[in-house]
CSV table of C-alpha atoms in Angstrom, one decimal:
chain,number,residue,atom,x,y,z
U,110,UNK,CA,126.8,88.7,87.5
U,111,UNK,CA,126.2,85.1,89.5
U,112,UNK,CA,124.5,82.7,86.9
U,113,UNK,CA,121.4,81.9,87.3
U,114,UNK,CA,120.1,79.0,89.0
U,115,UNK,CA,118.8,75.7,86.2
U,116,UNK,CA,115.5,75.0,86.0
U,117,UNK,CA,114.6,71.4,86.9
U,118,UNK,CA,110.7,72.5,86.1
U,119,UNK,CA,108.3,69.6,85.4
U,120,UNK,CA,104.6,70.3,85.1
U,121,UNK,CA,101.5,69.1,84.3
U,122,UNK,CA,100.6,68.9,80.5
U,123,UNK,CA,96.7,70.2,79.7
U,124,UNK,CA,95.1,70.0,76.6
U,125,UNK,CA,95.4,73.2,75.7
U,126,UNK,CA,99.0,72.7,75.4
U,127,UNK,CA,99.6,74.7,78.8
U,128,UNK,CA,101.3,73.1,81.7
U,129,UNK,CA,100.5,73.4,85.1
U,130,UNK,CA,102.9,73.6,88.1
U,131,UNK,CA,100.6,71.8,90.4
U,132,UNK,CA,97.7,69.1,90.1
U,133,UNK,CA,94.9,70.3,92.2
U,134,UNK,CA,90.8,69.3,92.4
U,135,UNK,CA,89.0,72.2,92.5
U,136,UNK,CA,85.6,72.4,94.4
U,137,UNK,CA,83.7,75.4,92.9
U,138,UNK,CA,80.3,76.5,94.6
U,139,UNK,CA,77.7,78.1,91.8
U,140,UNK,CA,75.9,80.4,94.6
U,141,UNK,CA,76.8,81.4,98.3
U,142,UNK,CA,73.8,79.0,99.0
U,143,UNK,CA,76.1,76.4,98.2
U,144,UNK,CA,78.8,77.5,100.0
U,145,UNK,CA,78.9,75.2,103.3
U,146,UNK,CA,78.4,72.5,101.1
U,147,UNK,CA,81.3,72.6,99.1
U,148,UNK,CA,83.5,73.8,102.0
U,149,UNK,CA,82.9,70.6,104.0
U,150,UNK,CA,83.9,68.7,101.0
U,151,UNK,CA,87.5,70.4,100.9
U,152,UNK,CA,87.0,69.9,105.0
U,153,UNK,CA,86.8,66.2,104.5
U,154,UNK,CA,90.0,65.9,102.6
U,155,UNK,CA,92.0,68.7,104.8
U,156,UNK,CA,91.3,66.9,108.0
U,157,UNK,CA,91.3,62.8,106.7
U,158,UNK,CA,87.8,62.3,107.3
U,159,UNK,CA,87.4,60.5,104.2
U,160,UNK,CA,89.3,58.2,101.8
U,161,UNK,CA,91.6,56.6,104.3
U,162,UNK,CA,95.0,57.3,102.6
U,163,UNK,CA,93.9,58.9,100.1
U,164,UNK,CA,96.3,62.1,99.6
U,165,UNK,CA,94.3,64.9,99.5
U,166,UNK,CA,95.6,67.3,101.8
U,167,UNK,CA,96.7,70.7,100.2
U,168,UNK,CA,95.5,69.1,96.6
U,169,UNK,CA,91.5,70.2,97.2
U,170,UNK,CA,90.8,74.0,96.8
U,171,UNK,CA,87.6,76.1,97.3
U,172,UNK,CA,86.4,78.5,95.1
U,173,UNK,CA,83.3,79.8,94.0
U,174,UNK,CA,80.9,82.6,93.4
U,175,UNK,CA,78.6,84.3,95.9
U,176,UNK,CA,75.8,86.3,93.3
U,177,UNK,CA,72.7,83.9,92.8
U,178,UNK,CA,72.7,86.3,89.7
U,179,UNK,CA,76.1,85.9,87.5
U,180,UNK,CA,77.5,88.6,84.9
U,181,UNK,CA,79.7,87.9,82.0
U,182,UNK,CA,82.8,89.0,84.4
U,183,UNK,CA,81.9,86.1,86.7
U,184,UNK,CA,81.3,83.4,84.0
U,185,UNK,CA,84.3,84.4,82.3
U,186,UNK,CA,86.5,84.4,85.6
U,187,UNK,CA,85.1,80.7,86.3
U,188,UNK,CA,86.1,79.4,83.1
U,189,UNK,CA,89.3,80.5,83.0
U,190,UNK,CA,89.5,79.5,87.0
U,191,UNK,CA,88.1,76.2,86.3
U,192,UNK,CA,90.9,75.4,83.5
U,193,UNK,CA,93.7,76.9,84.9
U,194,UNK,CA,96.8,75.1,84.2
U,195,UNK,CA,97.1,74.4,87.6
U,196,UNK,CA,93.5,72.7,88.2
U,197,UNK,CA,93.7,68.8,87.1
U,198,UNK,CA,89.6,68.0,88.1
U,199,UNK,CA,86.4,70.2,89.2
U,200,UNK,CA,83.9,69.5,91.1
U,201,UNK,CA,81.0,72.0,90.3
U,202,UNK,CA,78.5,72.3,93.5
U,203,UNK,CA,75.2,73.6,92.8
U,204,UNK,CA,72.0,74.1,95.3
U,205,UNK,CA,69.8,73.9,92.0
U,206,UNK,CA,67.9,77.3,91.4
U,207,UNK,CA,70.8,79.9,91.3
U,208,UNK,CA,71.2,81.2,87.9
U,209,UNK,CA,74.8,80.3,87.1
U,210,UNK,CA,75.3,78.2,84.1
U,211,UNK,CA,76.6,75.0,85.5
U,212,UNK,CA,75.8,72.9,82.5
U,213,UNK,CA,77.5,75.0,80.9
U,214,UNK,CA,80.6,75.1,82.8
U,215,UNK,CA,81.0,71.9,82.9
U,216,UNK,CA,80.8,71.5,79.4
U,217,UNK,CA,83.9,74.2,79.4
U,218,UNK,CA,85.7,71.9,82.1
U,219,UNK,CA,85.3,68.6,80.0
U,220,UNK,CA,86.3,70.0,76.9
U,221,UNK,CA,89.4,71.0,78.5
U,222,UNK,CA,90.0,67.4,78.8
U,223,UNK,CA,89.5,67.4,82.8
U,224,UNK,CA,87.1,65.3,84.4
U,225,UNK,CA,84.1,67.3,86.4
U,226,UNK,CA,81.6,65.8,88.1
U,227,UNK,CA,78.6,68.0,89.2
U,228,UNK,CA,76.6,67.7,92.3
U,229,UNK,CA,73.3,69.3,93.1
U,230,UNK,CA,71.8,70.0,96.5
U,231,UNK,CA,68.2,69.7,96.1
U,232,UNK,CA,68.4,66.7,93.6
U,233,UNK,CA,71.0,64.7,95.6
U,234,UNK,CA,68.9,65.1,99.2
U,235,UNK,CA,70.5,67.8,100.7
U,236,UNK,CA,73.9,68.4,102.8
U,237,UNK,CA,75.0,64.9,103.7
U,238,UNK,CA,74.4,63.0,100.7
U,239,UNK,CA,75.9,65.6,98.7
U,240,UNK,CA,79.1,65.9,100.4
U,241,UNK,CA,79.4,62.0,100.7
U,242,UNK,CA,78.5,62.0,96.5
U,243,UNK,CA,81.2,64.7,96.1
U,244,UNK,CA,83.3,63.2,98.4
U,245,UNK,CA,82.9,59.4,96.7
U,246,UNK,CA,84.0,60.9,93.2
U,247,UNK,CA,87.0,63.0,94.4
U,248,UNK,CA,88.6,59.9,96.1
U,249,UNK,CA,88.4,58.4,92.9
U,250,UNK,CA,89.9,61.1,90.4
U,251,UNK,CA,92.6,61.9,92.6
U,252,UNK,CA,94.1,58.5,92.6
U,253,UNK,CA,93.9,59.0,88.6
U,254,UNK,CA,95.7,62.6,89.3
U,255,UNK,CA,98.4,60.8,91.1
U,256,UNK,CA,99.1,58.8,88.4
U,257,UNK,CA,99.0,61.5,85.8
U,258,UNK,CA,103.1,61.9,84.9
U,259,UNK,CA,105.0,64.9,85.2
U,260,UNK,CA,106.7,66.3,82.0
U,261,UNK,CA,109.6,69.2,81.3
U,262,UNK,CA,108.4,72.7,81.3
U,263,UNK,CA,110.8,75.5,80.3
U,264,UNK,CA,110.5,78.9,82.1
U,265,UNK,CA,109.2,80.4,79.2
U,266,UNK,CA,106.2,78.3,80.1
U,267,UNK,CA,105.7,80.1,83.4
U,268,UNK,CA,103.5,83.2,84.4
U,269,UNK,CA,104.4,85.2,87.1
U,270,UNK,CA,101.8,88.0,88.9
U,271,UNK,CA,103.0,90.2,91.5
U,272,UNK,CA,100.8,92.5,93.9
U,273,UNK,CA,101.6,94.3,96.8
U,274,UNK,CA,99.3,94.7,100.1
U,275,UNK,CA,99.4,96.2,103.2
U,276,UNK,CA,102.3,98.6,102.0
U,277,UNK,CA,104.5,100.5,104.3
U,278,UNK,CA,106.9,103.4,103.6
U,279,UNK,CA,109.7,100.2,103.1
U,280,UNK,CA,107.9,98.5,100.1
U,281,UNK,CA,109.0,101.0,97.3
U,282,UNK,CA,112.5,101.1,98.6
U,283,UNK,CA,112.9,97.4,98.9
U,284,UNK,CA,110.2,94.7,98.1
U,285,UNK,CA,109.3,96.3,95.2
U,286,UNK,CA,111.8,97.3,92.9
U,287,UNK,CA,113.8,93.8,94.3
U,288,UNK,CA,110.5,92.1,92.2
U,289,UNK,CA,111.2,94.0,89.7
U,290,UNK,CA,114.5,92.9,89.5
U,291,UNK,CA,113.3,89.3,89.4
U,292,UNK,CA,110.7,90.4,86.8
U,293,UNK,CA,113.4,91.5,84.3
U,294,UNK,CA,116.0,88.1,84.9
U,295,UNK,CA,112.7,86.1,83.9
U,296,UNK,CA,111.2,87.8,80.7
U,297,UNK,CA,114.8,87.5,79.9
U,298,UNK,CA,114.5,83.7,79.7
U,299,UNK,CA,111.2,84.3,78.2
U,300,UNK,CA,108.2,83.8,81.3
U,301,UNK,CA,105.3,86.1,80.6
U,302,UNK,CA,105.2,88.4,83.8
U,303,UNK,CA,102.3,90.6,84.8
U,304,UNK,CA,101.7,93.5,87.0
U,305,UNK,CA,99.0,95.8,88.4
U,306,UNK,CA,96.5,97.1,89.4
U,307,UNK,CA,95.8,100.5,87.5
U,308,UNK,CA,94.4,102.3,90.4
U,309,UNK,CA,97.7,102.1,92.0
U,310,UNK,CA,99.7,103.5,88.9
U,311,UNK,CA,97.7,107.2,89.2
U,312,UNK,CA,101.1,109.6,87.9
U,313,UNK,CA,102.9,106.6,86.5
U,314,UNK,CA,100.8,106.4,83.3
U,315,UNK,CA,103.7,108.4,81.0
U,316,UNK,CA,106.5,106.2,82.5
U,317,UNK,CA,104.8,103.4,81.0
U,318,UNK,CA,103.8,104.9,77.8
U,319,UNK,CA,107.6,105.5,77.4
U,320,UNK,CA,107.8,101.6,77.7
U,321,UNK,CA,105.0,100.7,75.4
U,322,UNK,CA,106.5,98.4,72.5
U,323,UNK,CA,104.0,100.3,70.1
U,324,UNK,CA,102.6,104.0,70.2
U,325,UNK,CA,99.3,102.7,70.2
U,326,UNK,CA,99.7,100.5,73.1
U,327,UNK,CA,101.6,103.3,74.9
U,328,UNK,CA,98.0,105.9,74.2
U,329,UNK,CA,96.2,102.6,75.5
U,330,UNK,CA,98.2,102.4,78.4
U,331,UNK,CA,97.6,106.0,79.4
U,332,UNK,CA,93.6,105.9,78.5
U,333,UNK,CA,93.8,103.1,81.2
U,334,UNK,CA,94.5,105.0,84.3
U,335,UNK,CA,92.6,107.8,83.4
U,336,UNK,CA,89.9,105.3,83.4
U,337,UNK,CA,91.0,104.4,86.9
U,338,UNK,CA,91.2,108.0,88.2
U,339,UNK,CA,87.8,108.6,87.0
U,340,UNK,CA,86.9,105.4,89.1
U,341,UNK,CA,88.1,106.3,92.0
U,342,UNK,CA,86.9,110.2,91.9
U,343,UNK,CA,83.3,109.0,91.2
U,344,UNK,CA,83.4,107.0,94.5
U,345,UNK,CA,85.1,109.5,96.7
U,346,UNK,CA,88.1,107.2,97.3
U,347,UNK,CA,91.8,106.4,96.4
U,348,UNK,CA,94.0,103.3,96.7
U,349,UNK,CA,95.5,104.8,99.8
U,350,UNK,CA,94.7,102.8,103.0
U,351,UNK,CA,94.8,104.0,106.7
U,352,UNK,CA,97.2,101.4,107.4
U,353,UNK,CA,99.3,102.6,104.6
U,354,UNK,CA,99.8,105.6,106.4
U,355,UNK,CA,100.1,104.8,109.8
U,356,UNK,CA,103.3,102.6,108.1
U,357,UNK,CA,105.2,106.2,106.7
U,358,UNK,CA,103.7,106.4,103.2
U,359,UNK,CA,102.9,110.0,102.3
U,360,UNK,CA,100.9,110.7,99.4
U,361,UNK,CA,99.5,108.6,96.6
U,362,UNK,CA,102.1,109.9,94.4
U,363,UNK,CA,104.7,107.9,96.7
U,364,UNK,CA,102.5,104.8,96.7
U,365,UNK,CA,102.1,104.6,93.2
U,366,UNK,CA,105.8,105.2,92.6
U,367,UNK,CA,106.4,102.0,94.6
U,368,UNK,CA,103.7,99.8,93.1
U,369,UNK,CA,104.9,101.0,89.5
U,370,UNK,CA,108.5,99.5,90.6
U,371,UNK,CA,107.2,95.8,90.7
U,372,UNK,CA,107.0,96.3,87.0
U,373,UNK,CA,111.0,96.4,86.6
U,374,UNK,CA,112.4,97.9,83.8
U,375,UNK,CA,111.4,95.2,80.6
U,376,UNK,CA,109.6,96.6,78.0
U,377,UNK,CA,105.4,96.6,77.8
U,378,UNK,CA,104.2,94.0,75.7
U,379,UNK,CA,100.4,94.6,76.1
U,380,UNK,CA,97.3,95.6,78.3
U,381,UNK,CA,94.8,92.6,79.8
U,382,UNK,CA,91.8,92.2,81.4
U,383,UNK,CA,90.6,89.8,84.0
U,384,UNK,CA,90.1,86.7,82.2
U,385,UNK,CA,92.2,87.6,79.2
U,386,UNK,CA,95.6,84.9,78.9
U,387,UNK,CA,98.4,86.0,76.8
U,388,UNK,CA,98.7,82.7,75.9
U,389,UNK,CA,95.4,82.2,74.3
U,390,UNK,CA,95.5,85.6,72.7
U,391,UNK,CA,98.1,84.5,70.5
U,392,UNK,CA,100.8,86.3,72.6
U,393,UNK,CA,104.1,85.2,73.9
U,394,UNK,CA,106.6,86.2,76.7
U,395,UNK,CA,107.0,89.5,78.0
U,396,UNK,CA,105.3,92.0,80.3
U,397,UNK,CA,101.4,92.6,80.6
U,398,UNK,CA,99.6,95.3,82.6
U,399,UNK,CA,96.4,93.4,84.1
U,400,UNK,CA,93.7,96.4,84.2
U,401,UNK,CA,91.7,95.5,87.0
U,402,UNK,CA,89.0,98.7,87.0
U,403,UNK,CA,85.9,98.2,85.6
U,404,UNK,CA,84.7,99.3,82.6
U,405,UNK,CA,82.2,101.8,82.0
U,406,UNK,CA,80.8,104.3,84.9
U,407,UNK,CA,80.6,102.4,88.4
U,408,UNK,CA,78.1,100.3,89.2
U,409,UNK,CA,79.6,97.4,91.7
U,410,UNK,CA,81.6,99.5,94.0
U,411,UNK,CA,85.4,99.3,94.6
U,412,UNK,CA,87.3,97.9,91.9
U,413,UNK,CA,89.0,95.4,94.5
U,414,UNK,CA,87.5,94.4,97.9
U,415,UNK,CA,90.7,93.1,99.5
U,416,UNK,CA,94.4,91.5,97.7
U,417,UNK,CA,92.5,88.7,97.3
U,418,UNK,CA,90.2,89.9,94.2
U,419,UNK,CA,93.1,90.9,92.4
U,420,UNK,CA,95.6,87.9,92.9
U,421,UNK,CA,92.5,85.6,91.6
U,422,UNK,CA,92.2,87.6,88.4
U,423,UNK,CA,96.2,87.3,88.1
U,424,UNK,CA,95.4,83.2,88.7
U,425,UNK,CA,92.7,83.9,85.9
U,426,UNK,CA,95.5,85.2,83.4
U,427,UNK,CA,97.1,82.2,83.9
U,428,UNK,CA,99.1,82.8,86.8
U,429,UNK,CA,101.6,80.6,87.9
U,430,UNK,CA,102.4,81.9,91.1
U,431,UNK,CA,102.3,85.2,92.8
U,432,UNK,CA,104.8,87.6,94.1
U,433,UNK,CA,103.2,89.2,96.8
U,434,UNK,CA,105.2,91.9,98.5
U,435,UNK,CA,104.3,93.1,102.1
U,436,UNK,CA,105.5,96.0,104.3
U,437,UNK,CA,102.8,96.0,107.1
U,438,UNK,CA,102.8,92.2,106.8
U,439,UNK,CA,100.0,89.6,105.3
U,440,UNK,CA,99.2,86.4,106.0
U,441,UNK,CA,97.1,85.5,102.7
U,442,UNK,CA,98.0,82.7,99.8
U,443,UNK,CA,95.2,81.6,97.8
U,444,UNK,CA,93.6,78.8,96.3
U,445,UNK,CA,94.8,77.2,93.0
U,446,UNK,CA,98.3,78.9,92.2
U,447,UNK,CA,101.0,79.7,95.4
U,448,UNK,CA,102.0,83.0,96.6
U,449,UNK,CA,105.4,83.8,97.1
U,450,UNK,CA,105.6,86.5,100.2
U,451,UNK,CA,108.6,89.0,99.8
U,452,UNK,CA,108.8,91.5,103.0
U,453,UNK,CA,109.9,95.0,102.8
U,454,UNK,CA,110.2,95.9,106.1
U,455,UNK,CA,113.1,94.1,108.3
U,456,UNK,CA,111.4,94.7,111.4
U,457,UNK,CA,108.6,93.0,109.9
U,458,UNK,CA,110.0,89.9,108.9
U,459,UNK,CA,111.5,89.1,112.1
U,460,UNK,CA,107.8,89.4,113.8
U,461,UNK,CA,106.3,87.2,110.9
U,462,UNK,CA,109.2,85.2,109.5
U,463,UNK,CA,106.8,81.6,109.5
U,464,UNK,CA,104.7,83.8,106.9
U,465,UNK,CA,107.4,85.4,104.8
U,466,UNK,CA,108.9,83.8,101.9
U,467,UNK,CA,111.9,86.2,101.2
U,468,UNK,CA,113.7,89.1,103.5
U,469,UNK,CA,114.0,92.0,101.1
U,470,UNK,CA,114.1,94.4,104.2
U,471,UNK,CA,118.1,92.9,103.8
U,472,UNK,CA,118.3,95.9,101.2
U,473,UNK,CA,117.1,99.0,104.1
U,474,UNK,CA,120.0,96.9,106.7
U,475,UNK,CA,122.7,97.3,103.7
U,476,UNK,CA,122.9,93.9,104.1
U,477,UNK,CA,121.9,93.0,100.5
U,478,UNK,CA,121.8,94.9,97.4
U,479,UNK,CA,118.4,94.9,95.0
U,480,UNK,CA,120.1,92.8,92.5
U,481,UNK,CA,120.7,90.2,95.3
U,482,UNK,CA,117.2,90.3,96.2
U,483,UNK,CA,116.0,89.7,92.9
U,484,UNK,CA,118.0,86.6,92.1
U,485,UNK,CA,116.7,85.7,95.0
U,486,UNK,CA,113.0,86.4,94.2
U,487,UNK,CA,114.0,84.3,91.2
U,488,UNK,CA,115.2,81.3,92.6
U,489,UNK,CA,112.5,81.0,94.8
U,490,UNK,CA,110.1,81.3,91.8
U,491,UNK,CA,112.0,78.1,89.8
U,492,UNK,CA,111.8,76.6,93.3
U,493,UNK,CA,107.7,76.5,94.0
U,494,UNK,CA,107.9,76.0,90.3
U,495,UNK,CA,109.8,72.9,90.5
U,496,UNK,CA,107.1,71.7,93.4
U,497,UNK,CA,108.4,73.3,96.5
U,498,UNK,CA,105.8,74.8,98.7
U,499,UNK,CA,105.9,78.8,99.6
U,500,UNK,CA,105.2,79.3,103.4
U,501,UNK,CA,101.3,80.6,102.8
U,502,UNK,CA,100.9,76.7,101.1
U,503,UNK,CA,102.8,75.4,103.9
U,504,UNK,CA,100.5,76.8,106.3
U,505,UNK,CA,96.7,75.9,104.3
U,506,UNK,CA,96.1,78.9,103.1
U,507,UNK,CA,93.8,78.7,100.2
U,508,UNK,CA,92.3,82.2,100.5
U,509,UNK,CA,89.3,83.3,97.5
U,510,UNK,CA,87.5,85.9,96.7
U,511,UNK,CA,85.0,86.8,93.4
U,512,UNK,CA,82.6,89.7,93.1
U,513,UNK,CA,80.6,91.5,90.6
U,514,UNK,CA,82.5,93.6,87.6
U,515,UNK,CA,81.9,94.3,83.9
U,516,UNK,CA,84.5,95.0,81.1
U,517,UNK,CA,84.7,95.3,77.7
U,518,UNK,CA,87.2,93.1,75.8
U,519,UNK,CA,90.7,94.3,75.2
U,520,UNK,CA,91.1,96.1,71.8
U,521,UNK,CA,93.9,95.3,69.1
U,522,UNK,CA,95.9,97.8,70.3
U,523,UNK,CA,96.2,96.4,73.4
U,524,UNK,CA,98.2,93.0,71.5
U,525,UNK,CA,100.1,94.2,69.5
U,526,UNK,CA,101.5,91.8,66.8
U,527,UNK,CA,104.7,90.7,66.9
U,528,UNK,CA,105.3,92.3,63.2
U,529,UNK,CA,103.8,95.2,64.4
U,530,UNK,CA,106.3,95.5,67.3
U,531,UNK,CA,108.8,94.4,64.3
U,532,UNK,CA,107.8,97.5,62.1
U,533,UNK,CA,107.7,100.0,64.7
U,534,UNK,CA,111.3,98.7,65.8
């Protein structure tokens, strides 16, 4: 077996004794009425407007929440946005009479130990004064973020999400079980790694059982997609798009087969929610499932507009970094935490190389076994890791999205203890 690549990881040490991976100002809107505002901030920066030197580009993300009425789900998913491990300074932009708590967010951001600055519209004097307030304050925290120092993280410090979109009839065979692979090399050196989304596991809910560390978690696990069934009857539609067809996937059986094999073959260490961090639950290493359907009978619509909802509430877990494997191709990062693309399809990655990452279509052309791949997939991780970009950075994409959801907290059989896991051992 080829050894594995050393880690040279340095990151960013947070009060919470996390470490991020990159040091990035985040410019969060509290209402869609606020939303212009805050973009021509990040515009500023992206395109040199302001702060001469200043080196902003690529370290100033948008991200924000439409509703001018919030819900637990979307306070929670700011928090936990807002001090991600990868988010050194917010700025929190307000138009004044939406109902999101901003006072109270940034409270949250400033006992994290960040600096936040807070504008709002109507009190500043509308559009320009606010952008050139925000704009004034940024300039001056980042030159304090450039001087923040690096220090050594181990890889059992990073968290690793993987999703897969626009699937073709090539992502089970390839992409996915080559992330796998790379899911199993790092929970072996002790990274927490998580997987989902429940809705796209329909048939594989005994498979995981099997892998439970705990009987309980293993009933939990299959409670979870029956939830996620239910969903999806109640609104008339699976996790099964037309372009999944049109690229030679079959059933939903087949589909969820292939998603399932992102999860490798490590054991299950524990169910989360949107918002929930291992980390902070008093959990350690290992593999999560990241339940991503709603909780109770629908009321907001699909569990997950677009890719985009679900890799923010991986980012909200405390994601790292993404895995995102592609058949069909996409183009989409997202703000705050990279996205590593890994293409299924061959023919696909030689009409998109500039936005793929990793060739795992090598695997279909026999010219590369899974077990390549997934080193491969591994290295790359330790690599954006270590401060290289992924192509979707490379390229500004800083894509976010955040809707309207409601859950109920995970129960204790969800985390189970590490006597627990001990006992039943």
């Amino acid at each position: 077996m080829t050894t594995l690549p050393q880690s040279h990881i340095r990151g960013y040490l947070r009060r919470d004794g996390r470490k991020g991976i990159r040091n990035h100002v985040a410019v969060a809107y509290m209402v869609e009425c606020a939303h212009h505002v805050a973009r021509e901030i990040v515009l500023n920066f992206r395109h040199q407007k302001w702060g001469g030197g200043v080196a902003g580009i690529g370290q100033v993300h948008l991200i924000g929440f439409p509703g001018c009425f919030p819900n637990a789900y979307a306070e929670t998913m700011m928090e936990q946005l807002l001090t991600h491990p990868n988010v050194g300074a917010v700025v929190l932009v307000s138009l004044g009479c939406e109902s999101m708590n901003k006072h109270h967010l940034a409270q949250f951001v400033a006992d994290s130990g960040r600096p936040v600055h807070t504008v709002t519209i109507q009190e500043t004097g509308g559009t320009r004064k606010s952008i050139g307030e925000a704009t004034e304050w940024i300039v001056s925290t980042i030159k304090e973020l450039e001087r923040t120092k690096s220090v050594p993280m181990g890889i059992e410090e990073l968290v690793i999400g993987t999703i897969c979109g626009g699937s073709d009839g090539t992502s089970g065979i390839t992409a996915n079980p080559a992330v796998g692979r790379s899911f199993d090399l790092l929970i072996e050196q002790g990274a927490t790694c998580i997987f989902e989304e429940t809705g796209e596991l329909v048939g594989c809910e005994y498979h995981m059982k099997n892998r439970a560390v705990t009987p309980e978690l293993g009933e939990e696990l299959v409670r979870c997609v029956a939830k996620a069934a239910h969903y999806y009857t109640v609104l008339g539609h699976g996790s099964f798009a037309v372009g999944n067809a049109s690229g030679g996937l079959t059933t939903m059986e087949e589909k969820s087969l292939g998603a399932y094999a992102k999860s490798g073959a490590s054991p299950i260490r524990g169910i989360i929610k949107p918002g929930e961090v291992p980390s902070q639950k008093g959990l350690g290493g290992g593999l999560y499932l990241l339940d991503v359907v709603p909780d109770g009978e629908p009321r907001f619509g699909f569990p997950n507009i677009s890719d985009n909802a679900e890799i923010v509430e991986l980012i909200a877990c405390g994601c790292h970094l993404t895995l995102f494997t592609t058949g069909r191709g996409s183009v989409v990062g997202s703000a705050l935490a990279p996205v590593i693309k890994v293409c299924a399809n061959p023919e696909t990655y030689d009409r998109m190389r500039d936005d793929m990452d990793i060739n795992a279509g090598r695997i279909l052309n026999g010219k590369a076994t899974l077990d390549e791949v997934g080193r491969e997939i591994y290295t790359s991780v330790i690599r954006v890791a270590e401060g290289a970009r992924s192509l979707s950075e490379e390229l500004g994409h800083q894509e976010f999205i955040l809707g309207y959801k409601q859950f109920e907290p995970s129960g204790p059989a969800c985390f189970p203890s590490d006597q627990r896991i001990a006992k039943v051992a």
